[in-house]
């Protein structure tokens, strides 16, 4: 789904040769969205017009927005319009200038031919140092008579590697980088999620690009969509990929209680260590009341918990929810025969419970056998 080919081609074609701002594909329908975003170089939020291009199936394909090339607080800069493009996940694709337009550097110097593709590389770098730079650092003027003044950034005191900026145009790079990679990215994701059908969101859930999974969950939650086919797809994906656990539980924790409890139980039973731990954490903090019989049913799986952390977290859950029944204790006792570290944790848990005479004997035997440990 990602327009890799477009991005690659853009890297090898000088950007100033692109035909102009109105060169987008005519076969797409364009929808304009008025959004408010914060640019770190602006004192106030900016109202901008984000253009969304959708294909004949109603799927957002690309976004573009016209911005100013540079934030110039002292009104001494040449400001020209720049059109920035993103894919439907808010990932930066490319920029375009009006035909014949040129970008400027410090002291009326113009961008060189090689600066345009370099700017493309800078804007495509989501880990650019501009991410953590304040505009005051860009606007701080150095003493030009100082031999150690910053030649890379132009008239700023900001020191940057030459690969991270266009020499003499740090303010332009800063301005455009934050337009390309700032709050607008999340706005695009939200608009994409809102724009597609439920069936298209289901396609997003199984896309190899995990970013689509996150977009889908956000809007499925907004739509209060917890249909069985959706839940089953999410369950399968979550069991396969532990990196999706946070997003999945954020979605499930806002689902109806019956769906929440049945789904997390299945994750607990079928999942590996990280999935099981995620279930326990969620149950500790969930807003719903948890019936003791539900935790009893989970305790049937205690013997299948493979790590000390799983055992310890689960026992903490039982104590926090005051769910220590005869059935729970019966299920926990067999763990005394497992690996010693886990068994010891169970011993200290059981020592504080009301036990039958036979259970007390088992516990005492465990102590006698392992008291030197």
mmCIF file of C-alpha atoms in Angstrom:
data_model
loop_
_atom_site.group_PDB
_atom_site.id
_atom_site.type_symbol
_atom_site.label_atom_id
_atom_site.label_comp_id
_atom_site.label_asym_id
_atom_site.label_seq_id
_atom_site.Cartn_x
_atom_site.Cartn_y
_atom_site.Cartn_z
ATOM 1 C CA UNK A 1 0.000 0.000 0.000
ATOM 2 C CA UNK A 2 2.913 2.311 0.519
ATOM 3 C CA UNK A 3 3.966 4.314 -2.515
ATOM 4 C CA UNK A 4 7.566 3.107 -2.438
ATOM 5 C CA UNK A 5 8.078 3.496 -6.153
ATOM 6 C CA UNK A 6 7.022 7.119 -6.074
ATOM 7 C CA UNK A 7 9.388 7.842 -3.211
ATOM 8 C CA UNK A 8 12.295 6.085 -4.917
ATOM 9 C CA UNK A 9 11.774 7.875 -8.217
ATOM 10 C CA UNK A 10 11.651 11.195 -6.413
ATOM 11 C CA UNK A 11 15.054 10.589 -4.903
ATOM 12 C CA UNK A 12 16.667 10.239 -8.323
ATOM 13 C CA UNK A 13 14.919 13.087 -10.167
ATOM 14 C CA UNK A 14 15.919 16.682 -9.383
ATOM 15 C CA UNK A 15 12.935 18.130 -7.570
ATOM 16 C CA UNK A 16 13.051 21.514 -9.216
ATOM 17 C CA UNK A 17 12.295 19.868 -12.580
ATOM 18 C CA UNK A 18 8.909 18.595 -11.402
ATOM 19 C CA UNK A 19 6.111 20.210 -13.323
ATOM 20 C CA UNK A 20 4.417 22.192 -10.591
ATOM 21 C CA UNK A 21 1.891 22.236 -7.793
ATOM 22 C CA UNK A 22 -1.125 21.067 -9.788
ATOM 23 C CA UNK A 23 0.449 17.898 -11.094
ATOM 24 C CA UNK A 24 -1.494 15.356 -8.988
ATOM 25 C CA UNK A 25 -3.167 12.395 -10.634
ATOM 26 C CA UNK A 26 -6.427 13.380 -12.308
ATOM 27 C CA UNK A 27 -8.008 9.966 -11.766
ATOM 28 C CA UNK A 28 -8.278 10.555 -8.022
ATOM 29 C CA UNK A 29 -11.062 12.443 -6.310
ATOM 30 C CA UNK A 30 -9.754 15.211 -4.049
ATOM 31 C CA UNK A 31 -11.413 16.001 -0.730
ATOM 32 C CA UNK A 32 -10.245 18.970 1.304
ATOM 33 C CA UNK A 33 -10.081 18.820 5.102
ATOM 34 C CA UNK A 34 -9.666 21.837 7.349
ATOM 35 C CA UNK A 35 -7.438 20.835 10.267
ATOM 36 C CA UNK A 36 -5.652 22.575 13.114
ATOM 37 C CA UNK A 37 -2.055 21.614 13.851
ATOM 38 C CA UNK A 38 0.756 22.943 15.991
ATOM 39 C CA UNK A 39 4.052 23.716 14.297
ATOM 40 C CA UNK A 40 6.854 24.194 16.857
ATOM 41 C CA UNK A 41 8.039 27.246 14.964
ATOM 42 C CA UNK A 42 4.665 29.006 15.290
ATOM 43 C CA UNK A 43 3.410 30.628 18.470
ATOM 44 C CA UNK A 44 -0.217 29.747 17.747
ATOM 45 C CA UNK A 45 -1.903 26.670 16.242
ATOM 46 C CA UNK A 46 -2.197 26.826 12.458
ATOM 47 C CA UNK A 47 -5.381 26.157 10.492
ATOM 48 C CA UNK A 48 -4.395 24.368 7.296
ATOM 49 C CA UNK A 49 -6.152 22.715 4.369
ATOM 50 C CA UNK A 50 -5.180 19.104 3.916
ATOM 51 C CA UNK A 51 -6.120 17.561 0.582
ATOM 52 C CA UNK A 52 -7.023 13.881 0.478
ATOM 53 C CA UNK A 53 -6.953 11.943 -2.779
ATOM 54 C CA UNK A 54 -9.131 8.838 -2.896
ATOM 55 C CA UNK A 55 -9.367 6.181 -5.581
ATOM 56 C CA UNK A 56 -12.512 4.820 -7.250
ATOM 57 C CA UNK A 57 -12.993 2.375 -4.360
ATOM 58 C CA UNK A 58 -13.060 5.187 -1.814
ATOM 59 C CA UNK A 59 -9.644 4.276 -0.412
ATOM 60 C CA UNK A 60 -7.380 7.206 0.520
ATOM 61 C CA UNK A 61 -4.257 6.958 -1.604
ATOM 62 C CA UNK A 62 -2.348 10.158 -0.998
ATOM 63 C CA UNK A 63 -2.513 13.488 0.827
ATOM 64 C CA UNK A 64 -0.977 16.831 -0.010
ATOM 65 C CA UNK A 65 -0.830 20.252 1.606
ATOM 66 C CA UNK A 66 0.585 23.626 0.592
ATOM 67 C CA UNK A 67 2.820 25.256 3.184
ATOM 68 C CA UNK A 68 5.258 28.135 3.353
ATOM 69 C CA UNK A 69 8.863 27.263 2.725
ATOM 70 C CA UNK A 70 10.156 28.988 5.827
ATOM 71 C CA UNK A 71 8.885 30.516 9.061
ATOM 72 C CA UNK A 72 10.431 33.948 9.016
ATOM 73 C CA UNK A 73 9.763 35.909 12.163
ATOM 74 C CA UNK A 74 11.901 38.860 11.116
ATOM 75 C CA UNK A 75 10.298 39.188 7.636
ATOM 76 C CA UNK A 76 13.594 39.152 5.773
ATOM 77 C CA UNK A 77 13.196 35.768 4.076
ATOM 78 C CA UNK A 78 11.912 34.810 0.661
ATOM 79 C CA UNK A 79 8.838 32.681 1.328
ATOM 80 C CA UNK A 80 7.498 30.464 -1.449
ATOM 81 C CA UNK A 81 4.780 27.806 -1.438
ATOM 82 C CA UNK A 82 5.848 24.195 -1.110
ATOM 83 C CA UNK A 83 3.495 21.286 -1.655
ATOM 84 C CA UNK A 84 4.148 18.300 0.605
ATOM 85 C CA UNK A 85 2.821 14.800 -0.106
ATOM 86 C CA UNK A 86 2.129 11.885 2.250
ATOM 87 C CA UNK A 87 0.768 8.385 1.795
ATOM 88 C CA UNK A 88 -2.413 7.311 3.582
ATOM 89 C CA UNK A 89 -0.456 6.506 6.758
ATOM 90 C CA UNK A 90 0.965 9.997 7.018
ATOM 91 C CA UNK A 91 4.408 8.884 5.872
ATOM 92 C CA UNK A 92 6.190 11.608 3.964
ATOM 93 C CA UNK A 93 6.599 10.966 0.229
ATOM 94 C CA UNK A 94 7.939 14.030 -1.556
ATOM 95 C CA UNK A 95 7.685 17.787 -2.034
ATOM 96 C CA UNK A 96 7.042 19.934 -5.079
ATOM 97 C CA UNK A 97 7.682 23.550 -5.993
ATOM 98 C CA UNK A 98 5.904 25.751 -8.462
ATOM 99 C CA UNK A 99 7.498 25.654 -11.893
ATOM 100 C CA UNK A 100 10.459 28.014 -11.934
ATOM 101 C CA UNK A 101 10.440 28.566 -8.179
ATOM 102 C CA UNK A 102 13.665 28.305 -6.191
ATOM 103 C CA UNK A 103 14.412 27.986 -2.522
ATOM 104 C CA UNK A 104 16.732 30.470 -0.837
ATOM 105 C CA UNK A 105 19.520 30.187 1.691
ATOM 106 C CA UNK A 106 20.923 32.731 4.072
ATOM 107 C CA UNK A 107 21.936 36.120 2.621
ATOM 108 C CA UNK A 108 19.999 35.772 -0.664
ATOM 109 C CA UNK A 109 21.928 32.706 -1.768
ATOM 110 C CA UNK A 110 19.914 30.148 -3.779
ATOM 111 C CA UNK A 111 19.674 26.399 -3.416
ATOM 112 C CA UNK A 112 22.179 24.587 -5.605
ATOM 113 C CA UNK A 113 21.011 21.799 -7.899
ATOM 114 C CA UNK A 114 22.212 19.122 -5.494
ATOM 115 C CA UNK A 115 20.423 20.753 -2.537
ATOM 116 C CA UNK A 116 16.950 19.779 -3.788
ATOM 117 C CA UNK A 117 17.371 15.996 -3.637
ATOM 118 C CA UNK A 118 19.267 16.463 -0.379
ATOM 119 C CA UNK A 119 16.248 18.288 1.062
ATOM 120 C CA UNK A 120 14.129 15.295 0.022
ATOM 121 C CA UNK A 121 16.420 13.005 2.025
ATOM 122 C CA UNK A 122 16.264 15.334 5.026
ATOM 123 C CA UNK A 123 12.467 15.485 5.013
ATOM 124 C CA UNK A 124 12.209 11.691 4.644
ATOM 125 C CA UNK A 125 14.357 11.128 7.742
ATOM 126 C CA UNK A 126 11.920 10.651 10.621
ATOM 127 C CA UNK A 127 14.854 10.635 13.067
ATOM 128 C CA UNK A 128 16.249 13.940 11.905
ATOM 129 C CA UNK A 129 17.932 16.074 14.608
ATOM 130 C CA UNK A 130 15.366 18.749 13.732
ATOM 131 C CA UNK A 131 12.908 16.664 15.776
ATOM 132 C CA UNK A 132 14.480 17.895 19.016
ATOM 133 C CA UNK A 133 15.497 21.396 17.949
ATOM 134 C CA UNK A 134 13.767 24.598 19.058
ATOM 135 C CA UNK A 135 13.304 27.413 16.573
ATOM 136 C CA UNK A 136 15.189 29.753 18.934
ATOM 137 C CA UNK A 137 18.284 27.656 18.279
ATOM 138 C CA UNK A 138 17.792 28.122 14.556
ATOM 139 C CA UNK A 139 17.260 31.862 14.836
ATOM 140 C CA UNK A 140 20.225 32.547 17.119
ATOM 141 C CA UNK A 141 22.693 34.469 14.964
ATOM 142 C CA UNK A 142 26.387 33.754 15.374
ATOM 143 C CA UNK A 143 29.203 36.241 15.336
ATOM 144 C CA UNK A 144 30.302 36.040 11.701
ATOM 145 C CA UNK A 145 33.785 37.261 12.678
ATOM 146 C CA UNK A 146 34.201 34.259 14.925
ATOM 147 C CA UNK A 147 36.410 31.689 13.181
ATOM 148 C CA UNK A 148 34.461 28.884 14.882
ATOM 149 C CA UNK A 149 31.039 30.068 13.700
ATOM 150 C CA UNK A 150 28.734 27.451 12.221
ATOM 151 C CA UNK A 151 29.222 27.277 8.478
ATOM 152 C CA UNK A 152 26.824 24.406 8.002
ATOM 153 C CA UNK A 153 23.655 25.987 9.325
ATOM 154 C CA UNK A 154 24.141 29.477 7.955
ATOM 155 C CA UNK A 155 23.315 32.406 10.229
ATOM 156 C CA UNK A 156 22.524 30.231 13.246
ATOM 157 C CA UNK A 157 24.422 29.050 16.270
ATOM 158 C CA UNK A 158 23.065 25.520 15.801
ATOM 159 C CA UNK A 159 25.671 22.911 15.014
ATOM 160 C CA UNK A 160 24.483 20.179 12.642
ATOM 161 C CA UNK A 161 26.219 17.526 10.613
ATOM 162 C CA UNK A 162 26.314 18.464 6.958
ATOM 163 C CA UNK A 163 24.288 15.364 6.065
ATOM 164 C CA UNK A 164 21.400 16.592 8.242
ATOM 165 C CA UNK A 165 20.820 20.000 6.694
ATOM 166 C CA UNK A 166 21.260 22.057 3.559
ATOM 167 C CA UNK A 167 24.195 24.399 4.257
ATOM 168 C CA UNK A 168 22.888 27.896 4.851
ATOM 169 C CA UNK A 169 19.230 26.788 4.933
ATOM 170 C CA UNK A 170 18.709 25.328 8.394
ATOM 171 C CA UNK A 171 15.544 27.379 8.945
ATOM 172 C CA UNK A 172 13.993 26.159 5.695
ATOM 173 C CA UNK A 173 14.900 22.545 6.531
ATOM 174 C CA UNK A 174 13.521 22.950 10.050
ATOM 175 C CA UNK A 175 10.281 24.520 8.844
ATOM 176 C CA UNK A 176 9.578 21.932 6.166
ATOM 177 C CA UNK A 177 10.682 18.961 8.273
ATOM 178 C CA UNK A 178 8.140 19.780 10.971
ATOM 179 C CA UNK A 179 5.406 20.288 8.388
ATOM 180 C CA UNK A 180 6.252 16.917 6.860
ATOM 181 C CA UNK A 181 6.679 14.963 10.110
ATOM 182 C CA UNK A 182 4.735 16.828 12.764
ATOM 183 C CA UNK A 183 1.163 16.660 14.060
ATOM 184 C CA UNK A 184 -0.195 16.368 10.537
ATOM 185 C CA UNK A 185 0.938 12.732 10.478
ATOM 186 C CA UNK A 186 -1.555 11.725 13.186
ATOM 187 C CA UNK A 187 -4.272 13.837 11.542
ATOM 188 C CA UNK A 188 -3.766 11.906 8.300
ATOM 189 C CA UNK A 189 -4.014 8.568 10.077
ATOM 190 C CA UNK A 190 -7.255 9.641 11.737
ATOM 191 C CA UNK A 191 -8.761 10.873 8.469
ATOM 192 C CA UNK A 192 -7.748 7.673 6.690
ATOM 193 C CA UNK A 193 -9.417 5.595 9.390
ATOM 194 C CA UNK A 194 -12.586 7.642 9.234
ATOM 195 C CA UNK A 195 -12.707 7.601 5.446
ATOM 196 C CA UNK A 196 -12.742 3.884 4.754
ATOM 197 C CA UNK A 197 -15.454 1.262 5.084
ATOM 198 C CA UNK A 198 -15.640 -1.447 7.738
ATOM 199 C CA UNK A 199 -14.495 -3.976 5.149
ATOM 200 C CA UNK A 200 -11.485 -1.839 4.301
ATOM 201 C CA UNK A 201 -10.638 -1.563 8.003
ATOM 202 C CA UNK A 202 -10.704 -5.356 8.163
ATOM 203 C CA UNK A 203 -8.191 -5.403 5.304
ATOM 204 C CA UNK A 204 -6.048 -2.985 7.305
ATOM 205 C CA UNK A 205 -6.050 -5.438 10.231
ATOM 206 C CA UNK A 206 -4.278 -8.117 8.194
ATOM 207 C CA UNK A 207 -1.961 -5.884 6.186
ATOM 208 C CA UNK A 208 1.737 -6.717 6.489
ATOM 209 C CA UNK A 209 2.410 -3.091 7.373
ATOM 210 C CA UNK A 210 1.529 -2.951 11.075
ATOM 211 C CA UNK A 211 0.801 0.759 10.887
ATOM 212 C CA UNK A 212 -2.489 -0.112 9.195
ATOM 213 C CA UNK A 213 -3.393 -2.325 12.158
ATOM 214 C CA UNK A 214 -3.089 0.664 14.491
ATOM 215 C CA UNK A 215 -5.136 2.900 12.192
ATOM 216 C CA UNK A 216 -7.840 0.245 11.986
ATOM 217 C CA UNK A 217 -8.083 -0.315 15.743
ATOM 218 C CA UNK A 218 -8.384 3.393 16.464
ATOM 219 C CA UNK A 219 -11.323 3.804 14.145
ATOM 220 C CA UNK A 220 -12.981 0.497 14.993
ATOM 221 C CA UNK A 221 -12.993 1.720 18.583
ATOM 222 C CA UNK A 222 -14.414 5.075 17.506
ATOM 223 C CA UNK A 223 -17.149 3.258 15.574
ATOM 224 C CA UNK A 224 -17.787 0.961 18.542
ATOM 225 C CA UNK A 225 -17.287 -1.926 16.139
ATOM 226 C CA UNK A 226 -16.649 -5.168 18.021
ATOM 227 C CA UNK A 227 -18.147 -7.569 15.496
ATOM 228 C CA UNK A 228 -17.182 -11.211 15.778
ATOM 229 C CA UNK A 229 -15.198 -11.275 12.532
ATOM 230 C CA UNK A 230 -13.220 -8.231 13.695
ATOM 231 C CA UNK A 231 -12.512 -9.731 17.113
ATOM 232 C CA UNK A 232 -11.423 -13.035 15.588
ATOM 233 C CA UNK A 233 -9.042 -11.258 13.212
ATOM 234 C CA UNK A 234 -7.567 -9.194 16.035
ATOM 235 C CA UNK A 235 -7.222 -12.274 18.228
ATOM 236 C CA UNK A 236 -5.351 -14.200 15.557
ATOM 237 C CA UNK A 237 -3.016 -11.301 14.790
ATOM 238 C CA UNK A 238 -2.296 -10.636 18.463
ATOM 239 C CA UNK A 239 -1.420 -14.254 19.146
ATOM 240 C CA UNK A 240 1.017 -14.156 16.230
ATOM 241 C CA UNK A 241 2.629 -10.789 16.942
ATOM 242 C CA UNK A 242 3.378 -9.626 20.483
ATOM 243 C CA UNK A 243 4.322 -6.128 19.270
ATOM 244 C CA UNK A 244 0.607 -5.451 18.713
ATOM 245 C CA UNK A 245 -0.393 -6.145 22.321
ATOM 246 C CA UNK A 246 -0.550 -2.534 23.510
ATOM 247 C CA UNK A 247 -2.829 -1.417 20.678
ATOM 248 C CA UNK A 248 -4.971 -4.537 20.984
ATOM 249 C CA UNK A 249 -5.606 -4.129 24.703
ATOM 250 C CA UNK A 250 -6.337 -0.422 24.314
ATOM 251 C CA UNK A 251 -9.095 -1.467 21.914
ATOM 252 C CA UNK A 252 -10.364 -4.426 23.948
ATOM 253 C CA UNK A 253 -10.513 -2.495 27.210
ATOM 254 C CA UNK A 254 -13.194 -0.294 25.672
ATOM 255 C CA UNK A 255 -15.220 -3.204 24.355
ATOM 256 C CA UNK A 256 -18.390 -4.569 26.030
ATOM 257 C CA UNK A 257 -17.548 -6.674 29.079
ATOM 258 C CA UNK A 258 -18.663 -9.986 27.572
ATOM 259 C CA UNK A 259 -16.397 -9.472 24.555
ATOM 260 C CA UNK A 260 -13.512 -8.252 26.694
ATOM 261 C CA UNK A 261 -13.546 -11.182 29.113
ATOM 262 C CA UNK A 262 -14.004 -13.877 26.479
ATOM 263 C CA UNK A 263 -11.264 -12.474 24.235
ATOM 264 C CA UNK A 264 -8.609 -11.896 26.883
ATOM 265 C CA UNK A 265 -9.281 -15.351 28.280
ATOM 266 C CA UNK A 266 -8.525 -16.850 24.896
ATOM 267 C CA UNK A 267 -5.348 -14.780 24.645
ATOM 268 C CA UNK A 268 -4.338 -16.007 28.107
ATOM 269 C CA UNK A 269 -4.940 -19.659 27.246
ATOM 270 C CA UNK A 270 -3.396 -19.634 23.753
ATOM 271 C CA UNK A 271 -0.759 -16.941 24.097
ATOM 272 C CA UNK A 272 2.904 -17.093 25.017
ATOM 273 C CA UNK A 273 4.544 -15.334 27.948
ATOM 274 C CA UNK A 274 4.127 -11.736 26.754
ATOM 275 C CA UNK A 275 0.506 -12.313 25.777
ATOM 276 C CA UNK A 276 -0.254 -13.873 29.166
ATOM 277 C CA UNK A 277 1.433 -11.012 31.022
ATOM 278 C CA UNK A 278 -0.526 -8.482 28.979
ATOM 279 C CA UNK A 279 -3.765 -10.191 29.996
ATOM 280 C CA UNK A 280 -2.820 -10.138 33.674
ATOM 281 C CA UNK A 281 -1.867 -6.448 33.544
ATOM 282 C CA UNK A 282 -5.128 -5.624 31.839
ATOM 283 C CA UNK A 283 -7.215 -7.580 34.350
ATOM 284 C CA UNK A 284 -5.487 -5.752 37.201
ATOM 285 C CA UNK A 285 -6.596 -2.365 35.899
ATOM 286 C CA UNK A 286 -9.811 -3.065 33.980
ATOM 287 C CA UNK A 287 -12.843 -0.993 34.967
ATOM 288 C CA UNK A 288 -15.159 -4.009 34.968
ATOM 289 C CA UNK A 289 -15.847 -6.093 38.059
ATOM 290 C CA UNK A 290 -14.293 -9.529 37.711
ATOM 291 C CA UNK A 291 -16.335 -12.460 38.931
ATOM 292 C CA UNK A 292 -14.392 -14.923 41.063
ATOM 293 C CA UNK A 293 -15.508 -17.802 38.843
ATOM 294 C CA UNK A 294 -13.772 -16.121 35.915
ATOM 295 C CA UNK A 295 -10.444 -16.029 37.761
ATOM 296 C CA UNK A 296 -11.026 -19.594 38.904
ATOM 297 C CA UNK A 297 -11.293 -20.618 35.260
ATOM 298 C CA UNK A 298 -8.029 -18.829 34.499
ATOM 299 C CA UNK A 299 -6.362 -20.612 37.409
ATOM 300 C CA UNK A 300 -6.953 -23.869 35.520
ATOM 301 C CA UNK A 301 -4.053 -22.691 33.334
ATOM 302 C CA UNK A 302 -1.587 -22.083 36.162
ATOM 303 C CA UNK A 303 0.316 -25.289 35.459
ATOM 304 C CA UNK A 304 0.896 -24.037 31.923
ATOM 305 C CA UNK A 305 2.555 -20.808 33.047
ATOM 306 C CA UNK A 306 6.166 -21.227 32.027
ATOM 307 C CA UNK A 307 7.991 -18.419 33.809
ATOM 308 C CA UNK A 308 8.404 -17.053 37.314
ATOM 309 C CA UNK A 309 7.072 -13.708 36.169
ATOM 310 C CA UNK A 310 3.849 -15.244 34.880
ATOM 311 C CA UNK A 311 3.286 -17.119 38.143
ATOM 312 C CA UNK A 312 4.111 -14.132 40.318
ATOM 313 C CA UNK A 313 1.951 -11.690 38.332
ATOM 314 C CA UNK A 314 -0.975 -14.097 38.352
ATOM 315 C CA UNK A 315 -0.770 -14.612 42.123
ATOM 316 C CA UNK A 316 -0.625 -10.830 42.572
ATOM 317 C CA UNK A 317 -3.812 -10.569 40.490
ATOM 318 C CA UNK A 318 -5.597 -13.129 42.661
ATOM 319 C CA UNK A 319 -4.602 -11.273 45.819
ATOM 320 C CA UNK A 320 -5.566 -7.879 44.448
ATOM 321 C CA UNK A 321 -8.993 -9.124 43.334
ATOM 322 C CA UNK A 322 -9.484 -11.187 46.517
ATOM 323 C CA UNK A 323 -10.161 -14.229 44.367
ATOM 324 C CA UNK A 324 -8.604 -16.978 46.482
ATOM 325 C CA UNK A 325 -11.107 -19.811 46.578
ATOM 326 C CA UNK A 326 -10.808 -23.521 47.308
ATOM 327 C CA UNK A 327 -10.731 -24.167 43.559
ATOM 328 C CA UNK A 328 -7.949 -21.630 43.005
ATOM 329 C CA UNK A 329 -5.834 -23.161 45.782
ATOM 330 C CA UNK A 330 -6.316 -26.648 44.354
ATOM 331 C CA UNK A 331 -5.133 -25.440 40.956
ATOM 332 C CA UNK A 332 -2.061 -23.743 42.386
ATOM 333 C CA UNK A 333 -0.775 -26.574 44.560
ATOM 334 C CA UNK A 334 0.715 -28.642 41.674
ATOM 335 C CA UNK A 335 3.153 -25.776 40.946
ATOM 336 C CA UNK A 336 4.994 -26.746 44.140
ATOM 337 C CA UNK A 337 6.432 -29.618 42.090
ATOM 338 C CA UNK A 338 7.760 -27.334 39.360
ATOM 339 C CA UNK A 339 11.083 -25.503 39.042
ATOM 340 C CA UNK A 340 12.187 -24.250 42.478
ATOM 341 C CA UNK A 341 11.968 -20.464 41.937
ATOM 342 C CA UNK A 342 8.350 -20.720 40.816
ATOM 343 C CA UNK A 343 7.552 -23.264 43.504
ATOM 344 C CA UNK A 344 8.973 -21.006 46.222
ATOM 345 C CA UNK A 345 6.755 -18.117 45.052
ATOM 346 C CA UNK A 346 3.733 -20.412 45.289
ATOM 347 C CA UNK A 347 4.833 -21.626 48.727
ATOM 348 C CA UNK A 348 4.823 -18.102 50.177
ATOM 349 C CA UNK A 349 1.457 -17.437 48.568
ATOM 350 C CA UNK A 350 -0.132 -20.608 49.981
ATOM 351 C CA UNK A 351 1.406 -20.145 53.415
ATOM 352 C CA UNK A 352 -1.026 -17.257 54.042
ATOM 353 C CA UNK A 353 -4.154 -19.124 52.879
ATOM 354 C CA UNK A 354 -6.645 -21.289 54.694
ATOM 355 C CA UNK A 355 -5.628 -24.835 53.811
ATOM 356 C CA UNK A 356 -6.981 -28.289 54.484
ATOM 357 C CA UNK A 357 -4.941 -30.610 56.768
ATOM 358 C CA UNK A 358 -3.654 -32.552 53.764
ATOM 359 C CA UNK A 359 -2.644 -29.336 52.009
ATOM 360 C CA UNK A 360 -0.840 -28.094 55.120
ATOM 361 C CA UNK A 361 1.102 -31.344 55.206
ATOM 362 C CA UNK A 362 2.162 -30.929 51.554
ATOM 363 C CA UNK A 363 3.263 -27.381 52.286
ATOM 364 C CA UNK A 364 5.228 -28.436 55.379
ATOM 365 C CA UNK A 365 6.899 -31.235 53.437
ATOM 366 C CA UNK A 366 7.931 -28.708 50.779
ATOM 367 C CA UNK A 367 9.440 -26.497 53.493
ATOM 368 C CA UNK A 368 11.386 -29.340 55.104
ATOM 369 C CA UNK A 369 12.749 -30.460 51.766
ATOM 370 C CA UNK A 370 13.826 -26.969 50.692
ATOM 371 C CA UNK A 371 14.473 -25.090 53.947
ATOM 372 C CA UNK A 372 18.186 -24.788 53.203
ATOM 373 C CA UNK A 373 17.359 -22.959 49.965
#
